[in-house]
PDB file of C-alpha atoms in Angstrom:
ATOM      1  CA  MET A   7     -18.263   9.399 -14.984  1.00  0.00           C
ATOM      2  CA  PRO A   8     -15.831   6.527 -15.648  1.00  0.00           C
ATOM      3  CA  LEU A   9     -12.429   6.551 -13.992  1.00  0.00           C
ATOM      4  CA  PRO A  10      -9.534   7.499 -16.292  1.00  0.00           C
ATOM      5  CA  LEU A  11      -6.845   5.168 -14.924  1.00  0.00           C
ATOM      6  CA  PRO A  12      -6.586   1.586 -13.694  1.00  0.00           C
ATOM      7  CA  LEU A  13      -7.312   1.240  -9.991  1.00  0.00           C
ATOM      8  CA  SER A  14      -5.523  -1.058  -7.567  1.00  0.00           C
ATOM      9  CA  ILE A  15      -6.025  -1.608  -3.841  1.00  0.00           C
ATOM     10  CA  LEU A  16      -3.675  -1.246  -0.897  1.00  0.00           C
ATOM     11  CA  ASP A  17      -5.405  -3.286   1.812  1.00  0.00           C
ATOM     12  CA  LEU A  18      -3.889  -2.681   5.236  1.00  0.00           C
ATOM     13  CA  ALA A  19      -5.606  -5.848   6.530  1.00  0.00           C
ATOM     14  CA  THR A  20      -7.159  -3.862   9.343  1.00  0.00           C
ATOM     15  CA  VAL A  21      -8.729  -5.357  12.434  1.00  0.00           C
ATOM     16  CA  ALA A  22     -11.727  -3.173  13.231  1.00  0.00           C
ATOM     17  CA  ARG A  23     -12.697  -2.343  16.797  1.00  0.00           C
ATOM     18  CA  GLY A  24     -14.498  -5.312  18.326  1.00  0.00           C
ATOM     19  CA  GLU A  25     -13.113  -7.777  15.775  1.00  0.00           C
ATOM     20  CA  THR A  26     -10.680 -10.619  16.290  1.00  0.00           C
ATOM     21  CA  VAL A  27      -7.623 -10.900  14.056  1.00  0.00           C
ATOM     22  CA  ALA A  28      -9.265 -13.871  12.341  1.00  0.00           C
ATOM     23  CA  GLN A  29     -12.332 -11.769  11.538  1.00  0.00           C
ATOM     24  CA  GLY A  30     -10.178  -8.982  10.144  1.00  0.00           C
ATOM     25  CA  LEU A  31      -8.308 -11.420   7.914  1.00  0.00           C
ATOM     26  CA  GLU A  32     -11.601 -12.921   6.758  1.00  0.00           C
ATOM     27  CA  ALA A  33     -12.707  -9.446   5.622  1.00  0.00           C
ATOM     28  CA  THR A  34      -9.389  -8.980   3.813  1.00  0.00           C
ATOM     29  CA  THR A  35      -9.849 -12.273   1.976  1.00  0.00           C
ATOM     30  CA  THR A  36     -13.436 -11.483   1.045  1.00  0.00           C
ATOM     31  CA  LEU A  37     -12.406  -8.049  -0.259  1.00  0.00           C
ATOM     32  CA  ALA A  38      -9.868  -9.690  -2.580  1.00  0.00           C
ATOM     33  CA  GLN A  39     -12.489 -12.082  -3.914  1.00  0.00           C
ATOM     34  CA  ARG A  40     -14.933  -9.260  -4.568  1.00  0.00           C
ATOM     35  CA  ALA A  41     -12.248  -6.961  -5.995  1.00  0.00           C
ATOM     36  CA  GLU A  42     -11.405  -9.672  -8.505  1.00  0.00           C
ATOM     37  CA  ASP A  43     -15.014  -9.701  -9.715  1.00  0.00           C
ATOM     38  CA  TRP A  44     -15.263  -5.897  -9.614  1.00  0.00           C
ATOM     39  CA  GLY A  45     -12.288  -5.477 -11.954  1.00  0.00           C
ATOM     40  CA  PHE A  46      -9.555  -3.990  -9.775  1.00  0.00           C
ATOM     41  CA  ARG A  47      -6.082  -4.575 -11.210  1.00  0.00           C
ATOM     42  CA  ARG A  48      -4.117  -5.664  -8.125  1.00  0.00           C
ATOM     43  CA  ILE A  49      -4.066  -5.784  -4.342  1.00  0.00           C
ATOM     44  CA  TRP A  50      -1.015  -5.039  -2.221  1.00  0.00           C
ATOM     45  CA  TYR A  51      -0.452  -5.780   1.464  1.00  0.00           C
ATOM     46  CA  ALA A  52       1.999  -3.833   3.622  1.00  0.00           C
ATOM     47  CA  GLU A  53       4.481  -5.047   6.216  1.00  0.00           C
ATOM     48  CA  HIS A  54       3.762  -3.373   9.556  1.00  0.00           C
ATOM     49  CA  HIS A  55       4.880  -4.595  12.961  1.00  0.00           C
ATOM     50  CA  ASN A  56       3.640  -4.030  16.527  1.00  0.00           C
ATOM     51  CA  MET A  57       0.339  -2.510  15.379  1.00  0.00           C
ATOM     52  CA  GLY A  58      -2.701  -4.208  16.857  1.00  0.00           C
ATOM     53  CA  SER A  59      -5.043  -2.841  14.193  1.00  0.00           C
ATOM     54  CA  ILE A  60      -3.038  -4.173  11.204  1.00  0.00           C
ATOM     55  CA  ALA A  61      -2.721  -7.916  10.504  1.00  0.00           C
ATOM     56  CA  SER A  62      -0.306  -7.980   7.540  1.00  0.00           C
ATOM     57  CA  ALA A  63       3.011  -8.288   9.393  1.00  0.00           C
ATOM     58  CA  ALA A  64       3.715 -11.696   7.802  1.00  0.00           C
ATOM     59  CA  THR A  65       3.119 -10.267   4.343  1.00  0.00           C
ATOM     60  CA  SER A  66       4.091 -13.275   2.221  1.00  0.00           C
ATOM     61  CA  VAL A  67       1.954 -15.593   4.375  1.00  0.00           C
ATOM     62  CA  LEU A  68      -1.086 -13.361   3.884  1.00  0.00           C
ATOM     63  CA  ILE A  69      -0.476 -13.192   0.122  1.00  0.00           C
ATOM     64  CA  ALA A  70      -0.300 -17.001  -0.013  1.00  0.00           C
ATOM     65  CA  HIS A  71      -3.605 -17.295   1.831  1.00  0.00           C
ATOM     66  CA  VAL A  72      -5.412 -14.801  -0.405  1.00  0.00           C
ATOM     67  CA  ALA A  73      -3.880 -16.168  -3.620  1.00  0.00           C
ATOM     68  CA  ALA A  74      -5.192 -19.642  -2.783  1.00  0.00           C
ATOM     69  CA  ARG A  75      -8.705 -18.212  -2.454  1.00  0.00           C
ATOM     70  CA  THR A  76      -8.747 -16.085  -5.621  1.00  0.00           C
ATOM     71  CA  GLU A  77      -8.157 -16.914  -9.269  1.00  0.00           C
ATOM     72  CA  ARG A  78      -6.997 -13.966 -11.356  1.00  0.00           C
ATOM     73  CA  ILE A  79      -6.192 -10.802  -9.450  1.00  0.00           C
ATOM     74  CA  THR A  80      -2.525  -9.836  -9.087  1.00  0.00           C
ATOM     75  CA  LEU A  81      -1.245  -9.868  -5.497  1.00  0.00           C
ATOM     76  CA  GLY A  82       1.849  -8.330  -4.017  1.00  0.00           C
ATOM     77  CA  SER A  83       3.472  -6.361  -1.254  1.00  0.00           C
ATOM     78  CA  GLY A  84       3.124  -2.682  -0.735  1.00  0.00           C
ATOM     79  CA  GLY A  85       5.589  -3.256   0.581  1.00  0.00           C
ATOM     80  CA  VAL A  86       8.040  -5.648   2.083  1.00  0.00           C
ATOM     81  CA  MET A  87      10.471  -3.599   4.174  1.00  0.00           C
ATOM     82  CA  LEU A  88      13.645  -5.067   2.721  1.00  0.00           C
ATOM     83  CA  PRO A  89      16.102  -3.942   5.444  1.00  0.00           C
ATOM     84  CA  ASN A  90      14.170  -6.188   7.857  1.00  0.00           C
ATOM     85  CA  HIS A  91      15.116  -9.267   5.816  1.00  0.00           C
ATOM     86  CA  SER A  92      17.846 -10.852   3.772  1.00  0.00           C
ATOM     87  CA  PRO A  93      17.337 -10.648  -0.010  1.00  0.00           C
ATOM     88  CA  LEU A  94      17.708 -14.426  -0.224  1.00  0.00           C
ATOM     89  CA  GLN A  95      14.840 -15.050   2.202  1.00  0.00           C
ATOM     90  CA  ILE A  96      12.506 -12.713   0.323  1.00  0.00           C
ATOM     91  CA  ALA A  97      13.510 -14.283  -3.001  1.00  0.00           C
ATOM     92  CA  GLU A  98      12.666 -17.720  -1.612  1.00  0.00           C
ATOM     93  CA  GLN A  99       9.321 -16.569  -0.212  1.00  0.00           C
ATOM     94  CA  PHE A 100       8.142 -14.725  -3.301  1.00  0.00           C
ATOM     95  CA  GLY A 101       9.704 -17.311  -5.600  1.00  0.00           C
ATOM     96  CA  THR A 102       7.565 -19.920  -3.846  1.00  0.00           C
ATOM     97  CA  LEU A 103       4.486 -17.745  -4.316  1.00  0.00           C
ATOM     98  CA  ALA A 104       5.301 -17.241  -8.002  1.00  0.00           C
ATOM     99  CA  GLU A 105       5.673 -20.985  -8.580  1.00  0.00           C
ATOM    100  CA  LEU A 106       2.356 -21.652  -6.862  1.00  0.00           C
ATOM    101  CA  HIS A 107       0.513 -18.793  -8.609  1.00  0.00           C
ATOM    102  CA  PRO A 108       2.288 -18.073 -11.927  1.00  0.00           C
ATOM    103  CA  GLY A 109       1.867 -14.574 -13.324  1.00  0.00           C
ATOM    104  CA  ARG A 110      -0.036 -13.277 -10.294  1.00  0.00           C
ATOM    105  CA  ILE A 111       2.704 -12.310  -7.828  1.00  0.00           C
ATOM    106  CA  GLU A 112       4.720  -9.097  -7.585  1.00  0.00           C
ATOM    107  CA  LEU A 113       6.996  -7.549  -4.997  1.00  0.00           C
ATOM    108  CA  GLY A 114       6.956  -3.948  -3.805  1.00  0.00           C
ATOM    109  CA  LEU A 115       9.938  -2.970  -1.673  1.00  0.00           C
ATOM    110  CA  GLY A 116      10.372  -0.267   0.938  1.00  0.00           C
ATOM    111  CA  ARG A 117      13.369   1.021   2.865  1.00  0.00           C
ATOM    112  CA  ALA A 118      11.748   2.052   6.158  1.00  0.00           C
ATOM    113  CA  PRO A 119      11.429  -0.404   9.060  1.00  0.00           C
ATOM    114  CA  GLY A 120       7.627  -0.181   9.132  1.00  0.00           C
ATOM    115  CA  THR A 121       7.563   0.097  12.902  1.00  0.00           C
ATOM    116  CA  ASP A 122       8.930   1.822  16.004  1.00  0.00           C
ATOM    117  CA  GLN A 123      12.507   1.673  17.307  1.00  0.00           C
ATOM    118  CA  ALA A 124      11.791  -0.853  20.069  1.00  0.00           C
ATOM    119  CA  THR A 125      10.333  -3.233  17.504  1.00  0.00           C
ATOM    120  CA  VAL A 126      13.312  -2.670  15.234  1.00  0.00           C
ATOM    121  CA  GLY A 127      15.410  -4.163  18.005  1.00  0.00           C
ATOM    122  CA  ALA A 128      13.006  -7.077  18.461  1.00  0.00           C
ATOM    123  CA  LEU A 129      13.282  -7.787  14.723  1.00  0.00           C
ATOM    124  CA  ARG A 130      17.077  -8.066  15.159  1.00  0.00           C
ATOM    125  CA  ARG A 131      17.322  -5.495  12.402  1.00  0.00           C
ATOM    126  CA  ASP A 132      20.746  -4.012  11.686  1.00  0.00           C
ATOM    127  CA  PRO A 133      20.274  -0.210  11.993  1.00  0.00           C
ATOM    128  CA  ARG A 134      22.661   0.211   9.055  1.00  0.00           C
ATOM    129  CA  ALA A 135      20.760  -2.156   6.763  1.00  0.00           C
ATOM    130  CA  SER A 136      18.829   0.644   5.080  1.00  0.00           C
ATOM    131  CA  ASP A 137      22.111   2.068   3.775  1.00  0.00           C
ATOM    132  CA  ARG A 138      22.451  -1.037   1.587  1.00  0.00           C
ATOM    133  CA  PHE A 139      18.929  -0.776   0.169  1.00  0.00           C
ATOM    134  CA  PRO A 140      19.854  -0.237  -3.533  1.00  0.00           C
ATOM    135  CA  GLN A 141      22.407  -3.050  -3.427  1.00  0.00           C
ATOM    136  CA  ASP A 142      19.974  -5.353  -1.643  1.00  0.00           C
ATOM    137  CA  VAL A 143      17.303  -4.666  -4.277  1.00  0.00           C
ATOM    138  CA  GLN A 144      19.767  -5.645  -7.008  1.00  0.00           C
ATOM    139  CA  GLU A 145      20.811  -8.776  -5.108  1.00  0.00           C
ATOM    140  CA  LEU A 146      17.173  -9.759  -4.668  1.00  0.00           C
ATOM    141  CA  GLN A 147      16.391  -9.120  -8.329  1.00  0.00           C
ATOM    142  CA  ALA A 148      19.328 -11.301  -9.326  1.00  0.00           C
ATOM    143  CA  PHE A 149      18.156 -14.140  -7.059  1.00  0.00           C
ATOM    144  CA  LEU A 150      14.794 -13.992  -8.881  1.00  0.00           C
ATOM    145  CA  GLY A 151      16.542 -13.938 -12.242  1.00  0.00           C
ATOM    146  CA  SER A 152      19.018 -16.304 -13.861  1.00  0.00           C
ATOM    147  CA  THR A 153      22.376 -15.091 -12.520  1.00  0.00           C
ATOM    148  CA  SER A 154      22.966 -14.674  -8.795  1.00  0.00           C
ATOM    149  CA  LEU A 155      25.232 -11.882  -7.564  1.00  0.00           C
ATOM    150  CA  VAL A 156      26.362 -14.093  -4.672  1.00  0.00           C
ATOM    151  CA  PRO A 157      28.786 -16.747  -5.972  1.00  0.00           C
ATOM    152  CA  GLY A 158      27.628 -20.255  -5.188  1.00  0.00           C
ATOM    153  CA  VAL A 159      24.229 -19.186  -3.782  1.00  0.00           C
ATOM    154  CA  GLU A 160      20.901 -19.512  -5.624  1.00  0.00           C
ATOM    155  CA  ALA A 161      17.315 -19.006  -4.494  1.00  0.00           C
ATOM    156  CA  HIS A 162      15.350 -22.268  -4.664  1.00  0.00           C
ATOM    157  CA  PRO A 163      12.483 -21.559  -5.202  1.00  0.00           C
ATOM    158  CA  GLY A 164      12.989 -18.127  -6.754  1.00  0.00           C
ATOM    159  CA  ARG A 165      15.580 -18.558  -9.490  1.00  0.00           C
ATOM    160  CA  GLY A 166      14.140 -17.833 -12.905  1.00  0.00           C
ATOM    161  CA  THR A 167      10.742 -16.667 -11.666  1.00  0.00           C
ATOM    162  CA  GLY A 168      11.387 -13.025 -12.589  1.00  0.00           C
ATOM    163  CA  VAL A 169       8.940 -11.728  -9.998  1.00  0.00           C
ATOM    164  CA  PRO A 170       8.425  -8.065 -10.986  1.00  0.00           C
ATOM    165  CA  LEU A 171       9.691  -5.495  -8.501  1.00  0.00           C
ATOM    166  CA  SER A 172       8.491  -2.002  -7.582  1.00  0.00           C
ATOM    167  CA  ILE A 173      10.069   0.591  -5.312  1.00  0.00           C
ATOM    168  CA  LEU A 174       7.896   2.262  -2.692  1.00  0.00           C
ATOM    169  CA  GLY A 175       8.742   5.604  -1.184  1.00  0.00           C
ATOM    170  CA  SER A 176       7.652   8.935   0.204  1.00  0.00           C
ATOM    171  CA  SER A 177      10.791  10.939  -0.556  1.00  0.00           C
ATOM    172  CA  LEU A 178      13.242  11.799  -3.293  1.00  0.00           C
ATOM    173  CA  TYR A 179      15.486   8.912  -2.225  1.00  0.00           C
ATOM    174  CA  GLY A 180      13.015   6.234  -3.316  1.00  0.00           C
ATOM    175  CA  ALA A 181      12.410   8.071  -6.573  1.00  0.00           C
ATOM    176  CA  GLN A 182      16.144   8.085  -7.309  1.00  0.00           C
ATOM    177  CA  VAL A 183      16.507   4.372  -6.577  1.00  0.00           C
ATOM    178  CA  ALA A 184      13.506   3.452  -8.743  1.00  0.00           C
ATOM    179  CA  ALA A 185      14.768   5.631 -11.588  1.00  0.00           C
ATOM    180  CA  ALA A 186      18.331   4.305 -11.442  1.00  0.00           C
ATOM    181  CA  LEU A 187      17.190   0.665 -11.419  1.00  0.00           C
ATOM    182  CA  GLY A 188      14.473   1.133 -14.028  1.00  0.00           C
ATOM    183  CA  LEU A 189      11.624  -0.034 -11.799  1.00  0.00           C
ATOM    184  CA  PRO A 190       8.066   1.197 -11.192  1.00  0.00           C
ATOM    185  CA  TYR A 191       7.739   3.793  -8.446  1.00  0.00           C
ATOM    186  CA  ALA A 192       4.859   3.815  -5.968  1.00  0.00           C
ATOM    187  CA  PHE A 193       4.541   7.002  -3.927  1.00  0.00           C
ATOM    188  CA  ALA A 194       2.902   6.775  -0.490  1.00  0.00           C
ATOM    189  CA  SER A 195       0.847   9.935  -0.909  1.00  0.00           C
ATOM    190  CA  HIS A 196      -2.045   8.372   1.034  1.00  0.00           C
ATOM    191  CA  PHE A 197      -0.182   9.145   4.286  1.00  0.00           C
ATOM    192  CA  ALA A 198       2.962  11.116   3.344  1.00  0.00           C
ATOM    193  CA  PRO A 199       1.915  13.660   0.728  1.00  0.00           C
ATOM    194  CA  GLU A 200       4.562  16.361   1.023  1.00  0.00           C
ATOM    195  CA  ALA A 201       7.065  15.384  -1.700  1.00  0.00           C
ATOM    196  CA  LEU A 202       4.650  13.800  -4.194  1.00  0.00           C
ATOM    197  CA  GLU A 203       5.035  16.103  -7.190  1.00  0.00           C
ATOM    198  CA  GLN A 204       8.756  16.692  -6.732  1.00  0.00           C
ATOM    199  CA  ALA A 205       9.526  12.976  -6.341  1.00  0.00           C
ATOM    200  CA  VAL A 206       7.484  11.933  -9.365  1.00  0.00           C
ATOM    201  CA  ALA A 207       9.096  14.613 -11.518  1.00  0.00           C
ATOM    202  CA  LEU A 208      12.569  13.466 -10.422  1.00  0.00           C
ATOM    203  CA  TYR A 209      11.708   9.822 -11.124  1.00  0.00           C
ATOM    204  CA  ARG A 210      10.444  10.556 -14.625  1.00  0.00           C
ATOM    205  CA  ARG A 211      13.396  12.804 -15.406  1.00  0.00           C
ATOM    206  CA  GLU A 212      16.088  10.361 -14.249  1.00  0.00           C
ATOM    207  CA  PHE A 213      14.471   7.050 -15.273  1.00  0.00           C
ATOM    208  CA  ARG A 214      16.747   4.564 -17.013  1.00  0.00           C
ATOM    209  CA  PRO A 215      15.070   1.765 -18.994  1.00  0.00           C
ATOM    210  CA  SER A 216      15.679  -1.750 -17.698  1.00  0.00           C
ATOM    211  CA  GLU A 217      14.959  -5.317 -18.691  1.00  0.00           C
ATOM    212  CA  GLN A 218      11.784  -5.169 -16.596  1.00  0.00           C
ATOM    213  CA  LEU A 219      10.525  -1.729 -17.635  1.00  0.00           C
ATOM    214  CA  SER A 220      11.091   0.343 -20.761  1.00  0.00           C
ATOM    215  CA  ALA A 221       9.380   3.567 -19.610  1.00  0.00           C
ATOM    216  CA  PRO A 222       8.559   5.160 -16.240  1.00  0.00           C
ATOM    217  CA  HIS A 223       5.492   3.877 -14.405  1.00  0.00           C
ATOM    218  CA  VAL A 224       4.083   5.764 -11.413  1.00  0.00           C
ATOM    219  CA  LEU A 225       1.562   4.495  -8.893  1.00  0.00           C
ATOM    220  CA  ALA A 226       0.201   7.097  -6.475  1.00  0.00           C
ATOM    221  CA  GLY A 227      -1.558   6.257  -3.227  1.00  0.00           C
ATOM    222  CA  VAL A 228      -4.856   7.924  -2.338  1.00  0.00           C
ATOM    223  CA  ASN A 229      -7.497   7.338   0.345  1.00  0.00           C
ATOM    224  CA  VAL A 230     -11.123   6.799  -0.654  1.00  0.00           C
ATOM    225  CA  ILE A 231     -14.157   7.302   1.567  1.00  0.00           C
ATOM    226  CA  ALA A 232     -17.252   6.772  -0.555  1.00  0.00           C
ATOM    227  CA  ALA A 233     -20.779   6.879   0.857  1.00  0.00           C
ATOM    228  CA  ASP A 234     -24.345   7.311  -0.296  1.00  0.00           C
ATOM    229  CA  SER A 235     -24.195  11.044   0.430  1.00  0.00           C
ATOM    230  CA  ASP A 236     -21.451  13.624   0.731  1.00  0.00           C
ATOM    231  CA  GLU A 237     -22.559  14.367   4.292  1.00  0.00           C
ATOM    232  CA  GLU A 238     -22.278  10.723   5.346  1.00  0.00           C
ATOM    233  CA  ALA A 239     -18.814  10.468   3.750  1.00  0.00           C
ATOM    234  CA  GLU A 240     -17.663  13.571   5.615  1.00  0.00           C
ATOM    235  CA  GLN A 241     -18.861  12.013   8.863  1.00  0.00           C
ATOM    236  CA  VAL A 242     -16.828   8.870   8.142  1.00  0.00           C
ATOM    237  CA  GLN A 243     -13.809  11.032   7.346  1.00  0.00           C
ATOM    238  CA  ARG A 244     -14.090  12.605  10.797  1.00  0.00           C
ATOM    239  CA  GLU A 245     -14.140   9.107  12.304  1.00  0.00           C
ATOM    240  CA  VAL A 246     -10.978   8.299  10.352  1.00  0.00           C
ATOM    241  CA  GLN A 247      -9.269  11.397  11.703  1.00  0.00           C
ATOM    242  CA  ARG A 248     -10.310  10.560  15.266  1.00  0.00           C
ATOM    243  CA  SER A 249      -8.894   7.063  14.838  1.00  0.00           C
ATOM    244  CA  ARG A 250      -5.592   8.531  13.729  1.00  0.00           C
ATOM    245  CA  VAL A 251      -5.492  10.765  16.809  1.00  0.00           C
ATOM    246  CA  ARG A 252      -5.991   7.719  19.007  1.00  0.00           C
ATOM    247  CA  LEU A 253      -3.299   5.842  17.092  1.00  0.00           C
ATOM    248  CA  PHE A 254      -0.710   8.594  17.393  1.00  0.00           C
ATOM    249  CA  THR A 255      -1.487   9.274  21.033  1.00  0.00           C
ATOM    250  CA  GLY A 256      -1.379   5.579  21.894  1.00  0.00           C
ATOM    251  CA  ARG A 257      -4.994   5.699  23.068  1.00  0.00           C
ATOM    252  CA  ARG A 258      -6.936   3.545  20.610  1.00  0.00           C
ATOM    253  CA  GLY A 259      -9.504   2.515  23.207  1.00  0.00           C
ATOM    254  CA  ALA A 260     -12.403   4.361  24.735  1.00  0.00           C
ATOM    255  CA  SER A 261     -10.164   6.418  27.019  1.00  0.00           C
ATOM    256  CA  LEU A 262     -10.100   9.210  24.429  1.00  0.00           C
ATOM    257  CA  THR A 263     -13.606  10.497  23.731  1.00  0.00           C
ATOM    258  CA  ASP A 264     -14.771  11.844  20.376  1.00  0.00           C
ATOM    259  CA  ALA A 265     -14.869  15.332  21.854  1.00  0.00           C
ATOM    260  CA  GLU A 266     -11.278  15.024  23.076  1.00  0.00           C
ATOM    261  CA  ALA A 267     -10.144  13.696  19.690  1.00  0.00           C
ATOM    262  CA  ASP A 268     -11.920  16.567  17.937  1.00  0.00           C
ATOM    263  CA  ALA A 269     -10.186  19.047  20.232  1.00  0.00           C
ATOM    264  CA  VAL A 270      -6.837  17.614  19.189  1.00  0.00           C
ATOM    265  CA  LEU A 271      -7.780  17.710  15.505  1.00  0.00           C
ATOM    266  CA  ASP A 272      -8.898  21.331  15.760  1.00  0.00           C
ATOM    267  CA  SER A 273      -5.671  22.387  17.466  1.00  0.00           C
ATOM    268  CA  ALA A 274      -2.396  23.403  15.868  1.00  0.00           C
ATOM    269  CA  SER A 275      -0.882  20.013  16.684  1.00  0.00           C
ATOM    270  CA  GLY A 276      -3.802  18.286  14.949  1.00  0.00           C
ATOM    271  CA  ALA A 277      -3.004  20.044  11.693  1.00  0.00           C
ATOM    272  CA  GLN A 278      -0.152  17.599  11.052  1.00  0.00           C
ATOM    273  CA  ILE A 279      -2.459  14.611  11.514  1.00  0.00           C
ATOM    274  CA  ARG A 280      -4.993  16.111   9.131  1.00  0.00           C
ATOM    275  CA  SER A 281      -2.327  16.948   6.565  1.00  0.00           C
ATOM    276  CA  MET A 282      -1.098  13.343   6.440  1.00  0.00           C
ATOM    277  CA  THR A 283      -4.362  12.331   4.748  1.00  0.00           C
ATOM    278  CA  ARG A 284      -4.504  15.383   2.505  1.00  0.00           C
ATOM    279  CA  TYR A 285      -5.105  13.202  -0.542  1.00  0.00           C
ATOM    280  CA  THR A 286      -8.467  11.671   0.339  1.00  0.00           C
ATOM    281  CA  ALA A 287     -11.464  11.377  -1.968  1.00  0.00           C
ATOM    282  CA  VAL A 288     -14.580  11.927   0.141  1.00  0.00           C
ATOM    283  CA  GLY A 289     -18.184  11.784  -1.070  1.00  0.00           C
ATOM    284  CA  THR A 290     -20.587   9.995  -3.368  1.00  0.00           C
ATOM    285  CA  PRO A 291     -19.184   7.834  -6.195  1.00  0.00           C
ATOM    286  CA  ASP A 292     -19.393  10.742  -8.648  1.00  0.00           C
ATOM    287  CA  THR A 293     -17.645  13.096  -6.208  1.00  0.00           C
ATOM    288  CA  VAL A 294     -14.941  10.478  -5.603  1.00  0.00           C
ATOM    289  CA  ALA A 295     -14.444   9.842  -9.323  1.00  0.00           C
ATOM    290  CA  THR A 296     -14.005  13.553 -10.017  1.00  0.00           C
ATOM    291  CA  TYR A 297     -11.473  13.824  -7.201  1.00  0.00           C
ATOM    292  CA  LEU A 298      -9.499  10.795  -8.426  1.00  0.00           C
ATOM    293  CA  ASP A 299      -9.404  12.200 -11.961  1.00  0.00           C
ATOM    294  CA  ASP A 300      -7.990  15.498 -10.687  1.00  0.00           C
ATOM    295  CA  PHE A 301      -5.557  13.737  -8.340  1.00  0.00           C
ATOM    296  CA  ALA A 302      -4.205  11.496 -11.104  1.00  0.00           C
ATOM    297  CA  THR A 303      -3.382  14.594 -13.144  1.00  0.00           C
ATOM    298  CA  ARG A 304      -1.748  16.338 -10.194  1.00  0.00           C
ATOM    299  CA  ALA A 305       0.302  13.241  -9.317  1.00  0.00           C
ATOM    300  CA  ASP A 306       1.253  12.594 -12.957  1.00  0.00           C
ATOM    301  CA  ALA A 307       0.332   8.965 -12.213  1.00  0.00           C
ATOM    302  CA  ASP A 308      -0.079   6.027 -14.553  1.00  0.00           C
ATOM    303  CA  GLU A 309      -2.128   4.156 -11.978  1.00  0.00           C
ATOM    304  CA  LEU A 310      -3.822   4.871  -8.666  1.00  0.00           C
ATOM    305  CA  ILE A 311      -3.608   2.559  -5.677  1.00  0.00           C
ATOM    306  CA  VAL A 312      -6.382   3.260  -3.203  1.00  0.00           C
ATOM    307  CA  THR A 313      -6.845   2.566   0.490  1.00  0.00           C
ATOM    308  CA  GLY A 314     -10.118   2.348   2.389  1.00  0.00           C
ATOM    309  CA  PRO A 315      -9.532   3.936   5.806  1.00  0.00           C
ATOM    310  CA  ALA A 316     -13.118   3.814   7.132  1.00  0.00           C
ATOM    311  CA  PRO A 317     -12.764   2.444  10.687  1.00  0.00           C
ATOM    312  CA  ARG A 318     -16.174   0.780  10.983  1.00  0.00           C
ATOM    313  CA  ARG A 319     -16.541  -2.388   8.925  1.00  0.00           C
ATOM    314  CA  GLU A 320     -20.012  -1.445   7.642  1.00  0.00           C
ATOM    315  CA  SER A 321     -18.848   1.877   6.183  1.00  0.00           C
ATOM    316  CA  TRP A 322     -15.625   0.219   4.937  1.00  0.00           C
ATOM    317  CA  TRP A 323     -17.610  -2.284   2.882  1.00  0.00           C
ATOM    318  CA  ARG A 324     -20.013   0.347   1.572  1.00  0.00           C
ATOM    319  CA  SER A 325     -17.116   2.525   0.425  1.00  0.00           C
ATOM    320  CA  TRP A 326     -15.593  -0.326  -1.620  1.00  0.00           C
ATOM    321  CA  GLU A 327     -18.974  -1.285  -3.088  1.00  0.00           C
ATOM    322  CA  LEU A 328     -19.629   2.264  -4.274  1.00  0.00           C
ATOM    323  CA  LEU A 329     -16.121   2.727  -5.675  1.00  0.00           C
ATOM    324  CA  ALA A 330     -16.526  -0.578  -7.542  1.00  0.00           C
ATOM    325  CA  THR A 331     -19.370   0.904  -9.591  1.00  0.00           C
ATOM    326  CA  LYS A 332     -16.825   3.277 -11.111  1.00  0.00           C
ATOM    327  CA  VAL A 333     -14.336   0.481 -11.739  1.00  0.00           C
ATOM    328  CA  GLN A 334     -16.989  -1.453 -13.617  1.00  0.00           C
ATOM    329  CA  ASN A 335     -17.762   1.637 -15.676  1.00  0.00           C
ATOM    330  CA  ALA A 336     -14.082   1.924 -16.543  1.00  0.00           C
ATOM    331  CA  HIS A 337     -13.887  -1.557 -18.110  1.00  0.00           C
TER     332      HIS A 337
END
């Protein structure tokens, strides 16, 4: 069955166990090149800090690298954590990208720090910066437009590029900001599913048309684990859950055995870890396509943005290859 909605990719630029960072980034670049041929709409990269398994901390640098090695696919951030930066700096970075790759660059913005509290301090982040998030989004948008909100200050590069913005969130707050500013709203249901339906309903109800967007546009995040059989996909899903246990317990190495990770997952405390990836399509391509169709309806989404959480590179590649058969069918 063909997929009903456009599909985009959120690539966390993971470094698999046993890989170097360079090898992880090579896989990320190759995925973008293949995704372009497969027919995916866009790829986003997320700003995370102090996480050894994720190599997208310097988000704009990674986008520049991938954009130079692809030709058509849209690239952006999912997202840049704006309170970690000044709006002017982000306007200059993404304005530079837009001048180098016209029509291919977009900018998703989040309010969270994307890291732990110790790293927040190392980033020299003002703990109160998130309170200014709506105002900072407007300042950034103005820097990318024709009229700066800061007298005497322009973004060069940046001014006049009109890089399209999106708001990312996992709560009602992000939905309200996106609606008030008339911007697309991307909900992080791939790891924070609780408020999905309520937030999307609020966004659609309160949306105000803007120069960028005349009607609401919702992107919903969902994990995909595709394999040649349902049983194999379920086995990979268990590996994903074990990896998350190791991540949240700070024991990513071999010190936590599979049996110990399973014991955590099967306990009451493991229920929260399992619930974080509630929205995960697991199975053969047909099983995955059916799930994504149902999820799109539940999320009231205009577009799905999918992640590939398989921890082993071999199963990660196979999952994308199988999902791509459905993307091709959809075009």
